[in-house]
Each structure stands twice: as structure tokens, then as C-alpha cells.
Coordinates of C-alpha atoms in Angstrom, one line a residue:
Chain A
M217 CA -0.1 -0.1 -0.4
S218 CA 1.3 3.6 -1.0
I219 CA -1.2 5.2 1.4
T220 CA -2.6 3.7 4.5
V221 CA -5.2 5.8 6.6
S222 CA -6.6 4.3 10.2
N223 CA -9.1 5.7 11.6
I224 CA -8.0 9.4 11.6
S225 CA -10.0 12.3 13.3
K226 CA -9.1 16.1 13.9
S227 CA -10.3 18.8 15.6
Y228 CA -9.7 22.6 15.6
K229 CA -11.2 23.5 19.0
S230 CA -15.2 22.7 18.5
V231 CA -14.8 21.9 14.8
K232 CA -14.0 18.6 13.9
A233 CA -12.5 18.9 10.6
L234 CA -12.2 14.8 10.1
E235 CA -14.0 12.2 12.2
N236 CA -12.5 8.8 12.1
I237 CA -11.4 8.1 8.5
S238 CA -10.4 5.2 7.3
F239 CA -8.8 4.2 3.6
N240 CA -5.9 2.8 1.5
V241 CA -4.5 3.8 -1.7
K242 CA -2.8 1.1 -4.1
E243 CA 1.2 1.8 -5.2
G244 CA 0.2 3.6 -8.9
E245 CA -3.5 4.5 -8.1
L246 CA -5.0 7.9 -8.9
F247 CA -7.3 8.3 -5.9
G248 CA -9.4 11.1 -5.9
L249 CA -10.8 12.9 -2.9
I250 CA -14.3 14.4 -4.2
G251 CA -15.9 16.7 -1.5
P252 CA -16.7 20.8 -1.5
D253 CA -14.4 22.9 0.1
G254 CA -14.7 22.6 4.0
A255 CA -14.9 19.0 3.6
G256 CA -11.8 18.4 5.4
K257 CA -9.7 17.6 2.2
T258 CA -7.3 20.2 3.0
T259 CA -7.1 18.7 6.4
L260 CA -6.1 15.4 5.6
F261 CA -3.7 16.3 2.7
R262 CA -1.8 18.5 5.9
I263 CA -1.5 15.4 7.6
L264 CA -0.2 13.0 5.3
T265 CA 2.1 15.5 4.0
T266 CA 3.4 15.8 8.0
L267 CA 2.5 19.2 8.5
L268 CA 0.0 18.4 10.6
I269 CA -0.5 15.6 13.9
A270 CA -4.0 14.0 14.1
N271 CA -5.8 14.2 17.3
E272 CA -6.2 10.2 17.0
G273 CA -5.5 7.6 14.6
T274 CA -2.5 6.2 12.1
A275 CA -1.3 6.8 8.5
T276 CA 1.7 5.6 6.7
V277 CA 3.0 6.8 3.0
A278 CA 5.2 4.8 1.0
D279 CA 5.0 2.3 4.4
F280 CA 6.4 5.6 6.6
D281 CA 4.4 6.3 9.6
V282 CA 3.5 10.3 9.5
V283 CA 4.9 10.9 12.9
L284 CA 7.5 8.8 13.6
D285 CA 9.1 9.1 10.2
Y286 CA 8.2 11.9 9.2
K287 CA 11.7 13.3 7.7
K288 CA 11.6 10.2 5.5
I289 CA 8.2 11.0 4.5
R290 CA 9.1 14.6 3.5
N291 CA 11.8 12.9 0.6
N292 CA 9.6 10.9 -0.7
V293 CA 6.5 12.7 -1.3
G294 CA 5.7 15.8 -3.6
Y295 CA 2.9 18.2 -2.5
M296 CA 0.9 20.8 -4.6
P297 CA -1.1 23.1 -1.8
G298 CA -4.4 24.6 -3.1
K299 CA -2.9 27.7 -2.5
F300 CA 0.1 28.9 -4.4
S301 CA 3.1 28.6 -2.3
L302 CA 6.1 29.1 -4.8
Y303 CA 8.3 31.8 -3.9
Q304 CA 6.6 34.7 -5.9
D305 CA 10.0 36.4 -6.1
L306 CA 12.0 33.9 -7.3
T307 CA 12.3 33.3 -11.1
V308 CA 10.7 30.0 -12.7
E309 CA 13.9 28.4 -13.4
E310 CA 15.3 30.0 -9.6
N311 CA 11.8 28.2 -8.4
L312 CA 12.7 25.1 -9.8
N313 CA 16.4 25.0 -9.3
F314 CA 15.6 25.9 -5.3
F315 CA 13.6 22.7 -4.5
A316 CA 16.0 20.6 -6.8
T317 CA 18.5 21.7 -4.6
I318 CA 17.0 21.2 -1.0
F319 CA 15.8 17.6 -1.8
G320 CA 19.8 17.1 -3.0
T321 CA 19.1 16.8 -6.7
T322 CA 19.1 18.8 -9.8
I323 CA 16.8 19.7 -12.7
E324 CA 18.5 17.5 -15.3
E325 CA 18.9 14.0 -13.2
N326 CA 14.9 14.0 -13.3
Y327 CA 14.1 16.2 -16.3
D328 CA 12.1 13.4 -18.4
L329 CA 9.7 13.7 -15.5
I330 CA 8.7 17.0 -16.1
K331 CA 10.3 17.7 -19.3
E332 CA 6.1 17.6 -20.4
I333 CA 5.3 20.0 -18.6
Y334 CA 8.2 22.3 -18.2
V335 CA 8.8 23.0 -21.9
Q336 CA 5.7 24.8 -21.8
I337 CA 6.5 27.3 -19.5
E338 CA 10.3 27.6 -19.9
P339 CA 9.9 30.3 -22.5
F340 CA 8.7 32.4 -19.4
K341 CA 11.8 30.6 -17.4
D342 CA 13.0 34.0 -16.4
R343 CA 10.2 35.8 -14.9
R344 CA 9.5 36.4 -11.5
A345 CA 6.7 33.3 -10.4
G346 CA 4.4 35.9 -9.2
K347 CA 4.2 37.5 -12.3
L348 CA 2.9 34.2 -14.0
S349 CA -0.3 33.8 -15.1
G350 CA -3.0 31.3 -13.3
G351 CA -2.6 28.6 -15.5
M352 CA 1.1 29.2 -15.4
K353 CA 2.1 28.8 -11.8
Q354 CA 0.0 25.1 -11.6
K355 CA 2.3 24.4 -13.9
L356 CA 5.2 25.5 -12.4
A357 CA 4.2 24.3 -8.7
L358 CA 3.6 20.9 -10.3
C359 CA 7.2 20.6 -11.9
C360 CA 8.8 21.8 -7.8
A361 CA 6.6 19.0 -6.8
L362 CA 7.9 16.7 -8.6
I363 CA 11.7 17.5 -9.4
H364 CA 12.6 15.2 -6.7
K365 CA 11.0 12.4 -8.3
P366 CA 8.6 11.4 -5.1
K367 CA 6.7 8.1 -5.0
V368 CA 3.4 10.0 -3.7
L369 CA 2.4 12.8 -5.4
F370 CA -0.2 15.0 -3.0
L371 CA -2.6 17.4 -5.0
D372 CA -5.1 19.4 -3.0
E373 CA -7.5 21.2 -5.7
P374 CA -5.4 21.7 -8.2
T375 CA -8.1 22.6 -10.7
T376 CA -9.9 24.8 -8.6
G377 CA -11.2 27.8 -10.4
V378 CA -9.6 26.6 -14.0
D379 CA -11.4 26.4 -17.1
P380 CA -12.3 23.4 -18.2
V381 CA -10.0 23.5 -21.4
S382 CA -6.7 24.0 -18.9
R383 CA -8.5 21.4 -16.4
K384 CA -8.5 18.5 -19.1
E385 CA -5.3 19.3 -20.0
F386 CA -4.0 19.3 -16.8
W387 CA -5.9 15.7 -15.8
D388 CA -4.1 14.2 -19.2
M389 CA -0.5 15.2 -17.5
L390 CA -1.9 13.5 -14.2
K391 CA -2.7 10.3 -16.3
R392 CA 1.1 10.3 -17.8
L393 CA 2.3 10.7 -14.6
Q394 CA 0.7 7.9 -13.2
Q395 CA 2.0 5.8 -15.8
K396 CA 5.5 6.6 -14.9
G397 CA 5.0 4.6 -11.6
I398 CA 3.6 7.4 -9.4
T399 CA 0.8 7.2 -6.6
I400 CA -1.4 10.2 -6.8
L401 CA -3.8 11.3 -4.3
V402 CA -5.7 14.3 -5.7
S403 CA -8.4 16.3 -3.9
T404 CA -11.0 18.3 -6.1
P405 CA -14.8 20.3 -5.8
Y406 CA -15.1 18.8 -9.7
M407 CA -17.7 15.7 -9.7
D408 CA -17.0 15.6 -13.4
E409 CA -13.4 14.7 -12.7
A410 CA -14.4 11.9 -10.2
A411 CA -14.8 9.7 -13.2
L412 CA -10.7 10.3 -14.3
C413 CA -9.6 8.4 -11.1
D414 CA -9.2 4.9 -10.4
R415 CA -10.9 5.3 -7.3
I416 CA -12.5 7.8 -5.4
A417 CA -13.3 8.8 -1.6
L418 CA -16.8 11.0 -1.7
I419 CA -15.8 13.3 1.6
Q420 CA -18.2 15.8 3.2
D421 CA -18.3 17.6 6.7
G422 CA -15.2 15.2 7.7
K423 CA -17.1 11.8 6.9
I424 CA -16.3 9.5 3.8
L425 CA -19.4 9.1 2.3
Q426 CA -18.0 6.2 0.1
I427 CA -15.5 4.8 -1.4
D428 CA -14.9 3.0 -4.5
T429 CA -14.2 3.0 -8.4
P430 CA -16.3 6.0 -10.3
Q431 CA -18.4 3.2 -12.1
A432 CA -19.4 1.0 -9.3
I433 CA -20.2 3.8 -7.2
V434 CA -23.1 5.4 -10.4
K435 CA -24.4 1.8 -10.3
H436 CA -25.2 1.8 -6.9
Y437 CA -27.4 4.8 -6.9
P438 CA -30.5 3.4 -5.1
K439 CA -33.3 4.9 -7.2
K440 CA -34.6 5.0 -10.5
I441 CA -33.3 8.7 -12.0
Y442 CA -35.5 10.7 -14.8
N443 CA -34.8 13.4 -16.8
V444 CA -37.7 15.9 -16.9
R445 CA -37.7 19.4 -19.2
A446 CA -40.5 21.9 -20.0
D447 CA -40.5 25.2 -21.5
N448 CA -39.8 27.6 -18.3
T449 CA -36.9 25.7 -15.5
Y450 CA -37.6 27.9 -12.5
Q451 CA -41.4 27.4 -12.7
L452 CA -40.9 23.1 -13.5
I453 CA -38.6 23.0 -10.2
K454 CA -40.9 24.8 -8.0
S455 CA -43.8 22.6 -9.4
L456 CA -41.8 19.5 -8.8
K457 CA -41.1 20.2 -5.3
T458 CA -44.8 20.9 -4.4
Y459 CA -45.8 17.2 -6.0
E460 CA -45.9 15.1 -3.0
Y461 CA -43.9 12.1 -4.2
N462 CA -40.8 13.8 -5.1
H463 CA -37.8 12.2 -3.3
S464 CA -35.4 14.7 -4.9
V465 CA -35.3 17.6 -7.5
Y466 CA -32.1 19.2 -8.5
P467 CA -31.3 21.1 -11.9
F468 CA -28.7 19.2 -14.1
G469 CA -27.8 21.2 -16.8
E470 CA -30.7 21.6 -19.3
F471 CA -32.4 19.0 -17.3
V472 CA -33.9 18.6 -14.0
H473 CA -32.9 15.2 -12.6
Y474 CA -36.0 13.7 -10.6
T475 CA -36.6 10.5 -8.2
D476 CA -39.8 9.1 -6.8
R477 CA -40.9 7.9 -4.0
R478 CA -43.0 5.0 -5.1
A479 CA -41.7 1.8 -6.4
D480 CA -44.1 2.3 -9.3
F481 CA -44.3 5.6 -10.2
N482 CA -45.3 6.1 -13.4
P483 CA -44.1 9.1 -15.8
K484 CA -47.2 9.8 -17.1
D485 CA -48.9 10.6 -13.8
L486 CA -46.3 13.2 -13.5
I487 CA -46.6 14.8 -16.5
Q488 CA -50.3 15.3 -16.1
F489 CA -49.7 17.0 -12.6
L490 CA -46.9 19.4 -14.4
E491 CA -49.3 20.6 -17.2
S492 CA -52.0 21.0 -14.9
N493 CA -49.6 23.3 -13.3
N494 CA -49.4 25.1 -16.7
L495 CA -46.1 23.7 -17.7
S496 CA -45.9 23.0 -21.5
N497 CA -43.8 21.1 -24.1
V498 CA -43.1 18.5 -20.5
E499 CA -40.6 15.7 -21.6
I500 CA -39.9 12.8 -19.0
E501 CA -37.1 10.0 -19.6
K502 CA -35.3 7.6 -17.8
T503 CA -31.5 8.6 -17.5
V504 CA -28.3 7.3 -15.7
A505 CA -27.2 8.9 -12.3
T506 CA -23.5 10.3 -12.3
I507 CA -21.3 10.9 -9.0
E508 CA -22.8 14.1 -8.5
D509 CA -26.2 12.8 -8.1
T510 CA -24.7 10.3 -5.9
F511 CA -23.0 12.8 -3.5
M512 CA -26.0 14.3 -3.3
E513 CA -27.9 11.6 -2.5
L514 CA -25.4 10.5 0.2
A515 CA -25.1 13.9 1.4
K516 CA -28.8 14.7 1.6
Chain B
M949 CA -31.2 51.3 -26.4
D950 CA -34.8 50.5 -25.8
N951 CA -36.4 50.0 -22.2
N952 CA -35.9 46.4 -22.3
T953 CA -31.8 45.9 -23.1
V954 CA -29.9 46.9 -19.9
I955 CA -26.4 46.2 -21.0
Q956 CA -25.5 47.3 -24.7
V957 CA -21.8 47.1 -25.3
E958 CA -20.7 48.0 -28.8
G959 CA -16.9 47.5 -30.1
L960 CA -15.6 47.6 -26.2
T961 CA -12.3 47.1 -26.0
K962 CA -9.1 47.7 -23.6
M963 CA -5.7 47.8 -24.2
Y964 CA -2.5 47.1 -21.9
G965 CA 0.1 48.4 -24.1
D966 CA 0.2 46.6 -27.8
F967 CA -2.2 43.9 -25.9
A968 CA -5.5 43.6 -26.7
A969 CA -7.0 42.2 -23.5
V970 CA -10.5 42.9 -25.0
D971 CA -10.9 43.1 -28.3
A972 CA -13.7 44.7 -29.8
I973 CA -16.7 42.8 -28.3
T974 CA -20.7 43.8 -29.0
F975 CA -23.5 42.3 -27.3
D976 CA -26.4 43.2 -25.2
V977 CA -28.2 42.1 -22.1
K978 CA -32.2 42.3 -21.7
K979 CA -34.4 42.8 -18.5
G980 CA -34.6 39.6 -16.5
E981 CA -32.4 37.5 -18.4
I982 CA -29.7 35.0 -17.3
F983 CA -26.8 36.1 -19.3
G984 CA -23.5 33.3 -19.1
F985 CA -20.5 35.4 -19.5
L986 CA -17.8 32.0 -20.2
G987 CA -14.4 32.0 -21.4
A988 CA -10.5 30.2 -20.4
N989 CA -8.4 31.7 -18.0
G990 CA -7.1 34.5 -19.1
A991 CA -9.9 35.1 -22.0
G992 CA -10.2 38.8 -21.1
K993 CA -13.7 38.1 -19.0
T994 CA -12.3 39.8 -15.8
T995 CA -11.2 42.5 -17.5
A996 CA -14.4 43.3 -19.8
M997 CA -16.6 42.5 -15.9
K998 CA -15.0 45.6 -14.9
M999 CA -15.1 47.9 -17.7
L1000 CA -18.8 47.3 -17.1
I1001 CA -19.3 48.0 -13.4
G1002 CA -17.6 51.1 -14.1
I1003 CA -14.2 50.3 -12.5
S1004 CA -11.9 50.4 -15.4
K1005 CA -12.0 53.0 -18.6
P1006 CA -12.3 51.4 -21.7
T1007 CA -9.4 52.1 -24.5
A1008 CA -12.5 52.2 -26.9
G1009 CA -15.9 51.5 -28.1
K1010 CA -19.1 51.6 -26.2
A1011 CA -21.0 50.8 -23.4
Q1012 CA -24.1 51.1 -21.9
V1013 CA -25.3 49.8 -18.5
A1014 CA -28.6 50.2 -16.7
G1015 CA -28.8 53.1 -19.0
F1016 CA -25.8 54.8 -18.3
D1017 CA -22.7 55.7 -19.7
V1018 CA -19.4 53.5 -18.7
Y1019 CA -17.1 56.5 -19.7
K1020 CA -19.2 59.7 -18.1
Q1021 CA -21.2 57.8 -15.3
A1022 CA -19.7 55.4 -13.9
E1023 CA -21.0 56.4 -10.3
N1024 CA -24.2 56.2 -11.5
I1025 CA -23.4 52.6 -12.6
K1026 CA -22.3 51.6 -9.1
K1027 CA -25.1 52.2 -7.5
S1028 CA -27.6 50.5 -10.1
I1029 CA -25.7 47.0 -10.1
G1030 CA -25.2 44.9 -7.3
Y1031 CA -21.7 42.8 -7.7
M1032 CA -20.2 39.8 -6.0
S1033 CA -17.3 37.4 -6.3
Q1034 CA -15.9 34.2 -4.7
K1035 CA -13.3 36.2 -3.6
F1036 CA -14.4 39.5 -2.0
A1037 CA -18.0 38.6 -0.6
L1038 CA -18.3 39.7 2.9
Y1039 CA -16.4 40.8 6.0
D1040 CA -15.2 37.4 7.8
D1041 CA -15.1 39.3 10.8
L1042 CA -18.2 41.0 10.9
T1043 CA -21.4 39.0 12.2
V1044 CA -24.3 38.2 9.5
K1045 CA -26.5 41.6 10.9
E1046 CA -23.3 43.4 10.6
N1047 CA -22.8 42.8 7.1
I1048 CA -26.2 43.3 5.7
T1049 CA -26.5 46.4 8.3
F1050 CA -23.0 47.8 6.4
F1051 CA -23.8 47.0 3.2
G1052 CA -27.6 48.7 2.9
G1053 CA -25.3 51.4 4.7
I1054 CA -23.1 51.6 1.5
Y1055 CA -25.8 51.8 -0.8
G1056 CA -27.7 54.0 1.4
L1057 CA -30.5 52.4 2.4
S1058 CA -32.6 54.3 5.6
R1059 CA -32.2 52.3 8.6
K1060 CA -35.6 51.5 8.7
R1061 CA -35.1 50.0 5.5
I1062 CA -32.0 48.0 6.4
K1063 CA -34.2 47.0 9.5
E1064 CA -37.0 45.4 7.5
K1065 CA -34.1 43.8 5.1
I1066 CA -32.1 42.1 7.8
A1067 CA -35.5 40.7 8.8
I1068 CA -36.8 39.2 5.3
L1069 CA -33.2 38.2 4.5
L1070 CA -32.6 36.3 7.8
E1071 CA -35.9 34.6 7.3
E1072 CA -35.4 33.8 3.2
L1073 CA -31.9 32.5 4.2
G1074 CA -33.1 30.5 7.4
L1075 CA -30.0 32.3 8.9
E1076 CA -31.8 33.7 12.2
D1077 CA -29.9 31.0 14.4
V1078 CA -26.5 32.5 13.4
S1079 CA -27.6 36.1 12.8
D1080 CA -25.2 37.3 15.3
Q1081 CA -22.6 35.1 14.4
L1082 CA -19.4 36.3 12.3
V1083 CA -19.5 35.4 8.7
G1084 CA -16.0 33.9 8.5
A1085 CA -18.0 31.0 10.9
L1086 CA -20.3 29.9 8.4
P1087 CA -19.8 27.1 5.8
L1088 CA -18.6 28.4 2.5
G1089 CA -22.1 28.0 1.0
W1090 CA -24.0 29.8 3.4
K1091 CA -21.5 32.6 3.3
Q1092 CA -22.4 32.7 -0.9
K1093 CA -26.4 32.6 -0.6
L1094 CA -25.6 35.5 2.2
S1095 CA -23.5 37.1 -0.4
F1096 CA -25.9 37.1 -3.4
S1097 CA -28.6 38.5 -1.1
V1098 CA -26.6 41.3 0.4
S1099 CA -25.7 42.1 -3.1
L1100 CA -29.5 42.3 -4.2
I1101 CA -29.8 44.5 -1.0
H1102 CA -30.7 47.7 -2.8
D1103 CA -32.8 46.5 -5.5
P1104 CA -30.3 46.8 -8.2
K1105 CA -31.3 46.4 -12.0
I1106 CA -28.8 44.0 -12.4
V1107 CA -26.6 41.7 -10.8
F1108 CA -23.0 40.8 -11.7
L1109 CA -21.5 37.6 -10.3
D1110 CA -17.9 36.2 -10.5
E1111 CA -17.8 32.5 -10.3
P1112 CA -20.2 32.5 -7.4
T1113 CA -20.2 28.7 -7.2
G1114 CA -16.7 28.0 -7.0
G1115 CA -16.0 25.1 -4.4
V1116 CA -19.4 25.0 -3.0
D1117 CA -21.3 21.9 -2.5
P1118 CA -23.5 20.5 -5.3
I1119 CA -26.5 20.5 -3.0
T1120 CA -26.0 24.5 -2.1
R1121 CA -24.6 25.5 -5.6
R1122 CA -28.6 24.0 -6.9
Q1123 CA -29.9 25.8 -4.0
F1124 CA -27.8 29.1 -5.6
W1125 CA -28.9 28.7 -8.8
E1126 CA -32.6 28.8 -7.5
M1127 CA -32.0 31.9 -6.0
I1128 CA -31.2 33.2 -9.2
Y1129 CA -33.5 31.9 -11.3
K1130 CA -35.6 33.7 -8.9
A1131 CA -34.0 37.2 -8.8
A1132 CA -34.7 36.9 -12.5
H1133 CA -38.2 35.9 -12.5
Q1134 CA -38.6 39.5 -10.3
G1135 CA -37.2 40.7 -13.3
T1136 CA -33.3 41.7 -12.0
T1137 CA -31.2 41.1 -14.7
V1138 CA -28.2 38.2 -13.6
F1139 CA -24.9 38.6 -15.8
V1140 CA -22.8 35.7 -14.2
T1141 CA -19.8 33.9 -15.1
T1142 CA -18.4 30.5 -14.1
H1143 CA -16.2 27.4 -15.1
Y1144 CA -19.1 24.7 -13.9
M1145 CA -20.3 24.0 -17.5
D1146 CA -23.5 22.4 -16.4
E1147 CA -24.0 26.0 -15.0
A1148 CA -24.1 27.2 -18.7
E1149 CA -27.1 25.1 -19.5
Y1150 CA -29.1 27.3 -16.7
C1151 CA -28.2 30.5 -18.4
D1152 CA -30.7 31.9 -21.2
R1153 CA -27.8 33.2 -23.3
V1154 CA -24.3 32.3 -23.3
S1155 CA -21.9 34.2 -24.4
I1156 CA -18.0 32.2 -24.8
M1157 CA -14.6 34.8 -25.2
V1158 CA -11.6 33.4 -26.7
N1159 CA -8.5 35.5 -26.4
G1160 CA -10.6 38.9 -26.1
K1161 CA -12.6 38.1 -28.5
I1162 CA -16.5 36.7 -28.4
E1163 CA -16.9 33.9 -30.3
A1164 CA -19.8 32.7 -29.9
L1165 CA -23.0 33.8 -28.4
D1166 CA -26.4 32.0 -28.0
T1167 CA -28.8 30.2 -26.4
P1168 CA -27.4 26.8 -24.8
K1169 CA -29.5 24.9 -27.4
K1170 CA -28.4 27.3 -30.2
L1171 CA -25.0 26.3 -29.1
K1172 CA -25.1 22.8 -29.1
A1173 CA -26.7 22.4 -32.3
Q1174 CA -24.2 25.1 -34.1
F1175 CA -21.4 22.8 -32.9
Q1176 CA -23.0 19.8 -33.4
V1177 CA -22.2 18.4 -29.7
D1178 CA -24.8 17.0 -26.7
N1179 CA -23.5 19.2 -23.6
M1180 CA -21.9 23.0 -23.3
N1181 CA -18.9 21.4 -22.0
D1182 CA -18.0 20.2 -25.3
V1183 CA -18.9 23.8 -26.8
F1184 CA -16.5 25.2 -24.8
L1185 CA -13.8 22.7 -25.4
K1186 CA -14.7 23.2 -29.3
L1187 CA -14.0 26.8 -29.1
A1188 CA -11.3 27.5 -26.6
R1189 CA -9.0 24.8 -28.0
G1190 CA -9.6 26.5 -31.5

């Protein structure tokens, strides 16, 4: 196992940031922690990267204990915090050189690992890190986290606030790093990114809701789920919420995802109800649950 | 500008040296419309929005917001609009009530009106029990919902929302959009940026900026037809990838 987490809890005064968290990450796995801000993701990252000590429980990273062997862990992991943490007044190249040097290596020694990412920012190697665009900062931070060839890579919300195109590129990069044998633990608030991980843990309010492969998680969604559409989405949502048999009503892109409390639900009844509420062009069809549907069902 | 148009932009441009951050964009937004303003990081969205809310002078072009000219009547614009972003929302070290009072005061509401607004907002948001708690102690989702309500405190004609739902949990994100629908239904125009492409589908019309220019502008349905894809994410990828 590359990462083991056993019954970890952490509180800040009266706030329980993590409550009895346990999971394992296999070697070479791309494991995602999926949850909104405040779920406890960053606290968990800080415990695993030895920057914070848990109140209860144990954890190992690359077979080292996070408390007893913290120095060894620091040599064997790369950590990209959610907040940009490089030296703003050093240039791109200086930052990279600095991180290589403190880990006792050189840029040349591990260049093959970062090459593909670094070439994209190399034209700006003399620019101060503070003057880079968001996307370039992110790439530089990833290079700095990789320069000592870590066994395990920790990425805390690397794509938050990043547009869909750059997010897709970033995930393509992660997949290629994974192929080079690096174990990756990544957190994200974007549910659509969950599908790109080997396994995921859904996390909210310091608790893990479920751990499994993305495919298995959506397969275990407990209800039949329907796409509903009508001419006026706002009225549609309002009407669905007043329907006495509704179990959940969530806008989902151009549709509203609807589940019913009854086992013998007949969509025709709902169409009739909506039409009697003055909605026009009502359409209902069965659809497949997404990770986000599952998350909301579990968090309800 | 007819009565139904609340934002009218023509050839709006912002240059930084030789670089056109916003390159002659033209569009208009109707009263009560939910207008999605999309684009990759660095495409020029924030620069364009700053010009529209009256805090940055355009280099060229014309723009009227809520009937006021962005060059000459920036102060009138600021009074007629609401604004919220993920970064600057509310004061963490003021309580919920104090924040509402503060922003009500900034926008010139009477004491009596502020009192009424506090009662209405707390009830609508279900925040009665935490009204004397510091905003910093609230979960992000609550903060963002409160922040949206506060941006509407002076009944603005238009509200500008800059990535209002970033990092917010999926249930709260949807509650937030129901608030947006409600505001639009009551006649407030909503101008919103987001990186969640499912949210782009909730907009009446969507524009997509690429390298300072508006490369597409239509209803989500027509954009999907135009680019022959099933969802807005693919529209975005096709356009922004060039």
C-alpha cells in the first residue's frame, strides 16, 4: 500500500475537521478525494504530508509512519498545496533550482519526469513566479513538486478556478505521470473529474460518504432517475418540489433530475401533474445517475 | 437603447500596451435575462466585467449599463448594480447582521429599510439562528448565499456574479441557482461567469470569450446545435481549443 489511513480524526477547537477517516491507496493508483470546500480535504493532506498531527488514528505514506518517520516521508512525497506557495519573487528557473537543491538533486537528473510540463513554461523561465498567469503557476508548482522524483504525489485542488480546457489538459498530465509509476492522491470539488480517477472517496463535513471506483459508485445509486424538461425551468423546479411524491429534485444542466418515492412510479402521472400546473412541452425520460447525483443522495 | 435592454456593448476594447485584453466585443443583455459570460482563464472576462461595472475605463468602444454610460456615469452604474465574487464577498470578522447593515448603509438604505431587509433576508436564508455569528465561521455555501442576497440589497437592475459557486457543494450550488432563477423571475438581470459547464445550461444565453473576442453567443440549445455536440462542455472545448 502506498497510503494507509486508519481511523484518523482531527478537531480544531470545537470544529471536527475529520471524523474517523480510513482508506488505502494502492501503489500506482490515481485516487481522488471528492468533496466541497470545508469537507476536510486540506486537513487530510496536511496530516499525510506530515505538516499537521492528527488527534487520533494512524497513517502511513510510502510505508513510513506520518509521525515517527516524518522526515523520510518529506523526502519521498511531492505536495502541491491548494494555495500557490512558491517564491513569488524568484523566477521560474530559480524556483525549480531551489526545490531541486533542497532535495539534494538537480533539474537535469529528473528532467525526463517534468520535461513535458516544463517545456510549456520554459519560454518564461526568467519571469518571476508572481507574474505568471494562473495556468502557468499551476504548471510550475507541479514541476517543483515532481523535481525530486517522489513516490507519492499529493495535489490539493489543483484545478479549482481553472477553466474546463486547462482542467482537461491537467488531467491528461496526471494520467501520464501515473503511467510513470507515481501514486497520486488528488482532491477536487469538481464532480465530473471523479470519473477520471481509479478510485474515489466522496467526502463531506469531515466524513467519508463512500469509497469505490467511479463506475461502481454510480451503479449503486439506489433509485430510478429521470430527466425532466419543460419550457420554463424555474416553474418546473418549483412545481416538482410541490409534487407530493418527489424524493429529490435537482437542476442538472438542461434537465432537472427527478426521483420519486414510489416503487411503481409512472411518469405519465407526473406529466399530467406538471401540465395541470401550466407547464408546457413537458418531457420525461429515464437517465443514468452521475457521481454528483450519488454525492447529493448520500449528503442529503 | 430600448427599454428592455439593460446592457448594451459595442466594440468595447481594453488595451494594455499592444495587448488587446478585450478586443472589440459587441453584445446586449435584456431585462430579466440570465446571461452567462464564459471563457478560459485569461480570455478577458474579468477585464470586460470591470469595464461594465464602472471600475476600469475602456480604451475604445461604447457601453451602457442600466442606462448609464461607462465613461461618464460610472458612479451611477455602481449604484444601479449589485456585484459579488468568490474572492471578495463579505467581511469575515463582522456578524451576519453587521454585514447586512454595513452593505445596506453603503448603498444608502434608511435605517428602517435596513431593519426590514435584515428580517427578510434572515428568514429567506434560514439564518435567524446564526445572525449574531461571525460570517467567517459560516460554511462557504451559506456565505455565498448570504453574499448573493446582500448584492441584491438595494434592488439593483443588474447583478454581476463572478464565479459565485466555485468550490460550493453540489446541493448548495443548486440552491444558489434557484435563487438566481428567482431574482431573474422578479426582473433582475443576472450577468454570471462560471467554470461549471452544467451551469452554463441554466443561462438564457451564453457568450464565450476566446483571446479577448466573443467567439460565440446564443442560447445553450442553439450553441449545441451549431457545434453539433450534446453539452456545453463540448461547445467550450471545441471553441477554446480552436
